[in-house]
CSV table of C-alpha atoms in Angstrom, one decimal:
chain,number,residue,atom,x,y,z
A,1,MET,CA,102.3,100.6,75.6
A,2,ARG,CA,104.5,100.2,72.5
A,3,VAL,CA,102.4,102.3,70.5
A,4,ILE,CA,102.6,105.0,73.0
A,5,ASN,CA,106.2,104.8,73.1
A,6,ALA,CA,106.7,104.8,69.4
A,7,ILE,CA,104.5,108.0,69.3
A,8,LEU,CA,106.5,109.7,71.9
A,9,ILE,CA,109.7,108.6,70.0
A,10,LEU,CA,108.3,110.1,66.9
A,11,VAL,CA,107.2,113.4,68.3
A,12,LEU,CA,110.7,113.6,70.0
A,13,ILE,CA,112.4,113.1,66.7
A,14,THR,CA,110.2,115.6,64.9
A,15,SER,CA,110.7,118.3,67.6
A,16,CYS,CA,114.4,117.9,67.4
A,17,ASP,CA,114.3,118.1,63.6
A,18,SER,CA,112.1,121.3,63.8
A,19,LYS,CA,114.6,122.9,66.5
A,20,GLU,CA,117.5,122.2,64.3
A,21,SER,CA,115.8,123.8,61.2
A,22,ALA,CA,115.0,126.8,63.3
A,23,LYS,CA,118.6,127.1,64.3
A,24,LYS,CA,119.6,126.9,60.6
A,25,SER,CA,117.2,129.6,59.7
A,26,ASP,CA,118.5,132.0,62.5
A,27,ALA,CA,121.9,131.9,60.7
A,28,ILE,CA,122.7,135.2,58.9
A,29,LEU,CA,123.0,134.8,55.1
A,30,PHE,CA,124.5,137.2,52.7
A,31,TYR,CA,123.8,137.2,48.9
A,32,PHE,CA,125.5,139.1,46.2
A,33,HIS,CA,123.1,139.7,43.4
A,34,THR,CA,124.8,140.3,39.9
A,35,THR,CA,123.6,141.1,36.5
A,36,THR,CA,124.9,140.9,32.8
A,37,LYS,CA,125.7,143.9,30.8
A,38,ASN,CA,122.1,143.8,29.2
A,39,PHE,CA,120.2,143.1,32.3
A,40,ASP,CA,118.8,139.9,30.9
A,41,THR,CA,120.5,137.6,33.5
A,42,TYR,CA,120.6,137.9,37.2
A,43,ASN,CA,122.9,135.7,39.4
A,44,SER,CA,122.6,135.5,43.4
A,45,ASP,CA,125.5,133.9,45.0
A,46,THR,CA,125.3,133.1,48.8
A,47,VAL,CA,128.6,134.3,50.6
A,48,ASP,CA,129.6,134.1,54.3
A,49,MET,CA,130.3,137.2,56.3
A,50,GLY,CA,134.1,136.4,56.2
A,51,ASN,CA,133.9,136.1,52.2
A,52,ILE,CA,132.2,139.3,51.3
A,53,LYS,CA,134.3,141.1,48.6
A,54,GLN,CA,136.8,143.6,49.6
A,55,PRO,CA,138.6,146.0,47.5
A,56,ASP,CA,141.9,144.9,45.9
A,57,ILE,CA,145.0,146.3,47.5
A,58,LYS,CA,145.8,147.7,44.2
A,59,ASP,CA,142.5,149.7,43.9
A,60,THR,CA,142.6,153.4,44.2
A,61,PHE,CA,140.6,155.1,47.0
A,62,LEU,CA,138.4,158.0,45.6
A,63,LEU,CA,136.4,159.4,48.4
A,64,GLN,CA,134.4,158.7,51.6
A,65,SER,CA,131.2,159.7,53.0
A,66,MET,CA,129.3,159.1,56.3
A,67,PHE,CA,126.0,158.7,57.6
A,68,GLU,CA,124.2,157.9,61.0
A,69,LEU,CA,121.6,155.2,61.4
A,70,ASN,CA,120.1,154.4,64.9
A,71,GLY,CA,123.0,156.5,66.6
A,72,GLU,CA,125.9,154.5,64.9
A,73,THR,CA,128.1,156.2,62.6
A,74,HIS,CA,128.8,154.2,59.1
A,75,TRP,CA,131.3,155.0,56.3
A,76,ILE,CA,130.9,154.4,52.8
A,77,ASN,CA,134.2,154.3,50.8
A,78,LEU,CA,134.5,154.5,47.0
A,79,PHE,CA,137.2,152.5,45.2
A,80,THR,CA,138.1,151.9,41.5
A,81,ASN,CA,140.5,149.7,39.5
A,82,GLU,CA,140.6,152.1,36.8
A,83,LEU,CA,144.5,152.5,37.0
A,84,HIS,CA,145.1,148.6,37.1
A,85,GLY,CA,142.1,147.0,35.6
A,86,GLY,CA,141.9,145.7,32.0
A,87,CYS,CA,140.6,147.9,29.2
A,88,ASP,CA,137.0,147.0,29.7
A,89,GLY,CA,137.2,145.4,33.2
A,90,GLY,CA,136.9,148.7,35.0
A,91,TYR,CA,134.7,149.1,38.2
A,92,LEU,CA,133.6,151.3,41.0
A,93,ALA,CA,133.3,149.6,44.3
A,94,TYR,CA,131.5,151.1,47.2
A,95,THR,CA,132.2,149.6,50.4
A,96,LEU,CA,130.5,149.7,53.9
A,97,ASP,CA,133.0,149.9,56.7
A,98,THR,CA,131.5,147.0,58.7
A,99,LEU,CA,131.0,144.7,55.8
A,100,GLY,CA,132.9,145.2,52.7
A,101,ILE,CA,131.7,145.8,49.1
A,102,ILE,CA,128.0,146.5,49.0
A,103,TYR,CA,127.7,147.7,45.4
A,104,ILE,CA,130.0,147.4,42.6
A,105,GLN,CA,129.4,148.7,39.0
A,106,SER,CA,131.3,148.4,35.8
A,107,THR,CA,132.8,151.6,34.4
A,108,THR,CA,132.3,150.1,30.8
A,109,TRP,CA,129.2,147.7,30.9
A,110,ASN,CA,125.7,148.3,32.3
A,111,SER,CA,126.4,145.5,35.1
A,112,TYR,CA,126.3,145.9,38.7
A,113,GLY,CA,126.4,143.7,41.9
A,114,ARG,CA,124.6,144.4,45.3
A,115,LEU,CA,125.0,142.8,48.7
A,116,LYS,CA,121.8,141.7,50.6
A,117,CYS,CA,121.3,140.0,53.9
A,118,THR,CA,118.7,137.7,55.6
A,119,ASN,CA,119.1,139.6,58.9
A,120,ASP,CA,116.8,142.8,58.7
A,121,SER,CA,119.0,145.0,60.8
A,122,ILE,CA,122.1,144.4,58.6
A,123,ASP,CA,119.9,144.7,55.4
A,124,ASP,CA,118.6,148.0,56.6
A,125,ILE,CA,122.1,149.4,57.1
A,126,ILE,CA,122.9,148.2,53.5
A,127,THR,CA,119.7,149.7,52.1
A,128,VAL,CA,120.5,153.2,53.9
A,129,ALA,CA,124.0,153.1,52.6
A,130,LEU,CA,122.7,152.5,49.1
A,131,GLU,CA,120.2,155.4,49.5
A,132,ASN,CA,123.2,157.4,50.5
A,133,ILE,CA,125.2,156.2,47.2
A,134,ILE,CA,122.2,157.1,45.2
A,135,LEU,CA,121.4,160.6,46.5
A,136,ASN,CA,125.0,161.8,47.4
A,137,ARG,CA,126.0,164.0,44.5
A,138,LYS,CA,129.8,163.7,45.4
A,139,PHE,CA,129.4,159.9,44.3
A,140,HIS,CA,128.1,161.0,40.9
A,141,ASP,CA,130.5,163.8,40.0
A,142,ILE,CA,133.5,161.6,39.6
A,143,ASP,CA,135.8,162.2,36.4
A,144,LEU,CA,137.4,159.0,36.0
A,145,GLY,CA,139.3,160.6,33.0
A,146,LYS,CA,141.0,163.0,35.6
A,147,LEU,CA,142.1,160.2,37.9
A,148,HIS,CA,145.7,160.7,39.2
A,149,LYS,CA,147.8,158.5,37.4
A,150,GLU,CA,149.2,157.0,40.9
A,151,HIS,CA,147.5,154.7,43.2
A,152,ARG,CA,146.0,156.4,46.3
A,153,ALA,CA,145.7,154.1,49.3
A,154,PHE,CA,142.9,154.0,51.7
A,155,ILE,CA,143.7,155.3,55.2
A,156,THR,CA,141.1,154.4,58.0
A,157,PRO,CA,139.6,157.4,59.7
A,158,GLU,CA,139.9,157.9,63.1
A,159,VAL,CA,136.6,158.2,65.0
A,160,LYS,CA,136.5,160.2,68.1
């Protein structure tokens, strides 16, 4: 009888552990992958949804584009810190309206950062946004030398 009780207790403990680890694996995790200027080092930092990078209040809003996915409208916004960043610390930051910065690239060095997610639905939205950034010509025709010398703030669009 003691052996049966010990086996039942062991089974109960291991089943609780597996349920707990299943709950942990269901958590949505975000990763921000970055690389160095020579693409020789890659880093990946885990970030909570509430800690996804956002543009700095001093960053200048450049342009906006939208896309639809599964009947939902998403906005990509482009910001830069060229007016207040250091001489070689400039960047272009692409944000997704529902998350924050999903892609950031240096304007001086060959380095970048990209957001990924363990949730397939959210990662699909990020991937489609990145495809829009890559394929949308207006994101690539920006002449940073012709930037207005004054900060332009971002105003959230009204969606009707």
